[in-house]
Tab-separated table of C-alpha atoms and ligand atoms in Angstrom:
chain	number	residue	atom	x	y	z
F	1	MET	CA	85.695	4.458	-32.792
F	2	LYS	CA	86.289	0.700	-32.395
F	3	VAL	CA	83.364	-0.737	-30.684
F	4	LEU	CA	82.729	-4.365	-29.726
F	5	VAL	CA	79.106	-5.770	-28.727
F	6	ALA	CA	79.727	-8.884	-26.754
F	7	TYR	CA	76.774	-10.838	-25.520
F	8	LEU	CA	75.661	-13.777	-23.789
F	9	SER	CA	72.242	-15.508	-24.975
F	10	GLU	CA	70.815	-18.761	-24.226
F	11	GLY	CA	67.299	-18.300	-25.842
F	12	GLY	CA	68.018	-15.763	-28.568
F	13	ASN	CA	66.426	-12.694	-27.013
F	14	THR	CA	69.595	-10.890	-25.881
F	15	GLU	CA	71.186	-11.736	-29.328
F	16	LYS	CA	68.143	-10.035	-30.879
F	17	LEU	CA	68.612	-7.128	-28.842
F	18	ALA	CA	72.425	-7.241	-29.563
F	19	LYS	CA	71.799	-7.133	-33.152
F	20	GLY	CA	69.462	-4.209	-32.889
F	21	ILE	CA	71.985	-2.241	-30.912
F	22	PHE	CA	74.829	-3.210	-33.160
F	23	GLU	CA	72.703	-1.779	-35.957
F	24	GLY	CA	72.478	1.518	-33.979
F	25	ILE	CA	76.194	2.070	-33.756
F	26	GLU	CA	77.400	4.343	-36.334
F	27	SER	CA	81.062	3.265	-36.610
F	28	SER	CA	83.047	1.548	-39.144
F	29	GLU	CA	85.120	-0.458	-36.746
F	30	LYS	CA	82.225	-2.200	-35.201
F	31	GLU	CA	82.203	-5.930	-34.249
F	32	ILE	CA	79.439	-8.338	-32.607
F	33	LEU	CA	80.337	-11.588	-30.965
F	34	SER	CA	79.005	-13.863	-28.372
F	35	ILE	CA	81.134	-13.536	-24.993
F	36	LYS	CA	82.416	-17.088	-25.668
F	37	GLU	CA	84.159	-16.034	-29.217
F	38	VAL	CA	85.747	-12.756	-27.602
F	39	GLU	CA	89.621	-13.612	-28.020
F	40	GLY	CA	90.852	-10.299	-26.627
F	41	VAL	CA	89.487	-6.986	-25.343
F	42	GLU	CA	92.389	-4.841	-25.566
F	43	GLY	CA	92.072	-1.743	-28.026
F	44	TYR	CA	88.196	-1.105	-28.015
F	45	ASP	CA	87.008	2.655	-27.282
F	46	VAL	CA	83.691	1.084	-26.044
F	47	ILE	CA	82.458	-2.287	-25.242
F	48	PHE	CA	78.648	-3.106	-25.014
F	49	ILE	CA	78.025	-6.093	-22.719
F	50	GLY	CA	74.596	-7.871	-23.010
F	51	PHE	CA	73.418	-10.719	-20.665
F	52	PRO	CA	69.752	-12.398	-20.017
F	53	VAL	CA	69.165	-11.656	-16.241
F	54	GLN	CA	69.257	-15.058	-14.549
F	55	SER	CA	68.461	-15.403	-10.685
F	56	HIS	CA	67.920	-11.704	-10.462
F	57	SER	CA	71.401	-11.235	-11.394
F	58	VAL	CA	74.269	-11.446	-14.071
F	59	PRO	CA	75.249	-14.808	-15.385
F	60	VAL	CA	78.624	-16.131	-14.104
F	61	SER	CA	80.276	-16.314	-17.574
F	62	VAL	CA	79.364	-12.466	-18.135
F	63	GLU	CA	80.625	-11.550	-14.640
F	64	ALA	CA	83.929	-13.324	-15.340
F	65	PHE	CA	84.235	-11.472	-18.905
F	66	ALA	CA	83.405	-8.029	-17.002
F	67	LYS	CA	86.420	-8.851	-14.635
F	68	THR	CA	88.995	-9.143	-17.806
F	69	LEU	CA	88.372	-5.562	-18.863
F	70	PRO	CA	91.167	-3.090	-18.942
F	71	ASP	CA	91.136	-0.221	-16.352
F	72	GLY	CA	89.284	2.997	-17.781
F	73	GLN	CA	87.531	0.777	-20.238
F	74	LYS	CA	84.384	2.605	-21.316
F	75	ILE	CA	81.250	-0.089	-21.065
F	76	ALA	CA	77.600	-0.141	-21.576
F	77	TYR	CA	75.279	-2.770	-20.064
F	78	PHE	CA	72.164	-4.342	-21.580
F	79	ALA	CA	70.098	-7.000	-20.532
F	80	THR	CA	66.803	-8.845	-21.496
F	81	HIS	CA	64.707	-9.915	-18.496
F	82	GLY	CA	61.395	-11.787	-17.978
F	83	SER	CA	60.169	-9.419	-15.264
F	84	MET	CA	58.761	-5.892	-15.654
F	85	LYS	CA	60.946	-3.219	-17.630
F	86	GLY	CA	62.469	-1.017	-14.671
F	87	GLY	CA	61.157	-3.346	-12.075
F	88	GLU	CA	63.081	-4.502	-8.978
F	89	LEU	CA	64.363	-7.905	-10.474
F	90	ALA	CA	65.869	-6.093	-13.499
F	91	VAL	CA	67.273	-3.126	-11.421
F	92	THR	CA	68.655	-5.801	-8.894
F	93	ALA	CA	70.621	-7.438	-11.722
F	94	PHE	CA	71.954	-4.110	-13.177
F	95	TYR	CA	72.899	-3.132	-9.695
F	96	HIS	CA	75.139	-6.177	-9.484
F	97	ALA	CA	76.322	-5.487	-12.770
F	98	LEU	CA	77.596	-2.059	-11.608
F	99	THR	CA	79.039	-3.550	-8.430
F	100	ILE	CA	81.501	-6.066	-10.334
F	101	SER	CA	82.521	-3.382	-12.717
F	102	LYS	CA	85.629	-1.891	-10.893
F	103	ASN	CA	87.913	0.585	-12.657
F	104	VAL	CA	86.065	0.784	-15.614
F	105	VAL	CA	83.642	3.761	-17.069
F	106	ILE	CA	80.053	2.987	-17.126
F	107	LEU	CA	78.354	5.099	-19.870
F	108	GLY	CA	74.912	3.679	-19.200
F	109	THR	CA	72.491	0.625	-18.986
F	110	PHE	CA	69.369	-0.657	-21.194
F	111	GLY	CA	67.117	-3.273	-20.366
F	112	CYS	CA	63.890	-4.702	-22.008
F	113	ARG	CA	61.715	-7.575	-21.534
F	114	GLY	CA	62.519	-11.005	-23.028
F	115	GLN	CA	60.080	-14.088	-23.653
F	116	VAL	CA	60.486	-16.570	-21.105
F	117	LYS	CA	59.915	-20.361	-22.347
F	118	GLN	CA	56.715	-21.721	-21.248
F	119	SER	CA	58.377	-24.623	-19.848
F	120	ILE	CA	60.214	-22.729	-17.342
F	121	ILE	CA	57.116	-20.594	-16.403
F	122	ASP	CA	55.062	-23.881	-15.908
F	123	ALA	CA	57.954	-25.139	-13.593
F	124	LEU	CA	57.869	-21.710	-11.655
F	125	LEU	CA	54.193	-22.003	-11.259
F	126	GLN	CA	54.148	-25.279	-9.450
F	127	LYS	CA	56.144	-23.501	-6.494
F	128	ALA	CA	54.242	-21.056	-4.329
F	129	GLU	CA	57.507	-19.084	-3.647
F	130	HIS	CA	58.055	-18.518	-7.547
F	131	ARG	CA	54.402	-17.996	-8.363
F	132	GLY	CA	54.511	-14.217	-8.512
F	133	TRP	CA	57.534	-13.891	-10.508
F	134	ALA	CA	55.916	-16.655	-12.804
F	135	MET	CA	53.126	-14.748	-13.155
F	136	GLU	CA	55.128	-11.451	-13.983
F	137	ALA	CA	57.167	-13.562	-16.606
F	138	GLN	CA	54.028	-14.396	-18.585
F	139	GLY	CA	53.913	-10.694	-19.724
F	140	ALA	CA	57.419	-10.976	-21.431
F	141	ALA	CA	55.501	-12.830	-24.503
F	142	GLY	CA	56.576	-11.543	-27.622
F	143	HIS	CA	59.477	-9.571	-26.461
F	144	PRO	CA	62.086	-8.255	-27.545
F	145	ASP	CA	59.581	-6.683	-29.855
F	146	ALA	CA	60.486	-3.961	-32.823
F	147	ALA	CA	59.673	-1.135	-30.303
F	148	ASP	CA	62.432	-2.778	-27.927
F	149	LEU	CA	64.724	-3.040	-30.772
F	150	GLU	CA	64.415	0.565	-31.785
F	151	ASP	CA	64.598	1.676	-28.128
F	152	GLY	CA	68.070	-0.359	-28.012
F	153	LYS	CA	69.361	1.216	-31.142
F	154	ASN	CA	68.316	4.765	-29.897
F	155	TRP	CA	70.047	4.121	-26.743
F	156	ALA	CA	73.066	2.731	-28.419
F	157	GLN	CA	73.524	6.182	-30.328
F	158	LYS	CA	73.308	7.776	-26.964
F	159	MET	CA	76.158	5.537	-25.614
F	160	ILE	CA	78.574	6.361	-28.353
F	161	ALA	CA	77.768	10.220	-28.091
F	162	LYS	CA	78.527	9.870	-24.382
F	163	ALA	CA	81.822	7.988	-25.116
F	164	LEU	CA	82.978	10.580	-27.848
F	165	ALA	CA	82.202	13.644	-25.285
F	166	ARG	CA	84.067	12.012	-22.617
R	201	FMN	C1	67.428	-19.988	-15.650
R	201	FMN	C2	66.519	-18.712	-15.809
R	201	FMN	C3	66.519	-17.793	-14.769
R	201	FMN	C4	65.832	-16.606	-15.055
R	201	FMN	N1	66.061	-15.709	-13.978
R	201	FMN	C5	65.298	-14.766	-14.294
R	201	FMN	C6	65.429	-13.595	-13.204
R	201	FMN	O1	65.703	-13.737	-12.033
R	201	FMN	N2	64.717	-12.564	-13.453
R	201	FMN	C7	64.200	-12.121	-14.694
R	201	FMN	O2	63.816	-10.969	-14.785
R	201	FMN	N3	64.212	-13.000	-15.825
R	201	FMN	C8	64.642	-14.247	-15.426
R	201	FMN	N4	64.986	-15.066	-16.521
R	201	FMN	C9	64.284	-14.798	-17.695
R	201	FMN	C10	65.231	-14.203	-19.032
R	201	FMN	O3	66.011	-13.386	-18.253
R	201	FMN	C11	64.713	-13.836	-20.049
R	201	FMN	O4	63.780	-14.774	-20.756
R	201	FMN	C12	65.659	-13.505	-21.296
R	201	FMN	O5	65.160	-12.662	-22.401
R	201	FMN	C13	66.402	-14.874	-21.721
R	201	FMN	O6	67.706	-14.318	-22.666
R	201	FMN	P1	68.020	-15.265	-23.764
R	201	FMN	O7	66.928	-15.586	-24.755
R	201	FMN	O8	69.113	-14.178	-24.377
R	201	FMN	O9	68.785	-16.204	-23.227
R	201	FMN	C14	65.674	-16.452	-16.413
R	201	FMN	C15	65.407	-17.089	-17.253
R	201	FMN	C16	66.072	-18.509	-17.086
R	201	FMN	C17	66.067	-19.534	-18.210
């Protein structure tokens, strides 16, 4: 099985998770690349796509990448986010990822928290409308941690098993 893990990471959190996911994939033909390094998307049995949640959504470059995938491509999305795991902000971003992914087969999604830079939290705390989210983001300190990486690894194995069963 030929597998690609493609990710965007501005602060290193999603890259860390991508590496954990990559470790969980038992395939002799696996590659891990930053989305900016991907030269072609043809010929992969499964593509894992990772991104940091930004403004409750999918970063523009990741959306553009998702739109280049061939019809019928099996994909799985993973993300890191400052907000709570399973919380509304992360779910909204995944929902967006699913709506932009037309004519592909979505195997599943995985999200975990990713530490938010203190400078960003400080700036958000200054604005009343962002204060709630900034308070929530403080709880992401130290993530992704070893447990997140283990969960990501296990999830990747499930995604591969699902792809093989289809
Ligand atoms: C500009 C910007 C916008 C962000 N917006 C959100 C958001 O809407 N929801 C959220 O849960 N986290 C948000 N975050 C937090 C990041 O998703 C989180 O810290 C992530 O782990 C960063 O991943 P990276 O280190 O791979 O870039 C934002 C971070 C930045 C820098």
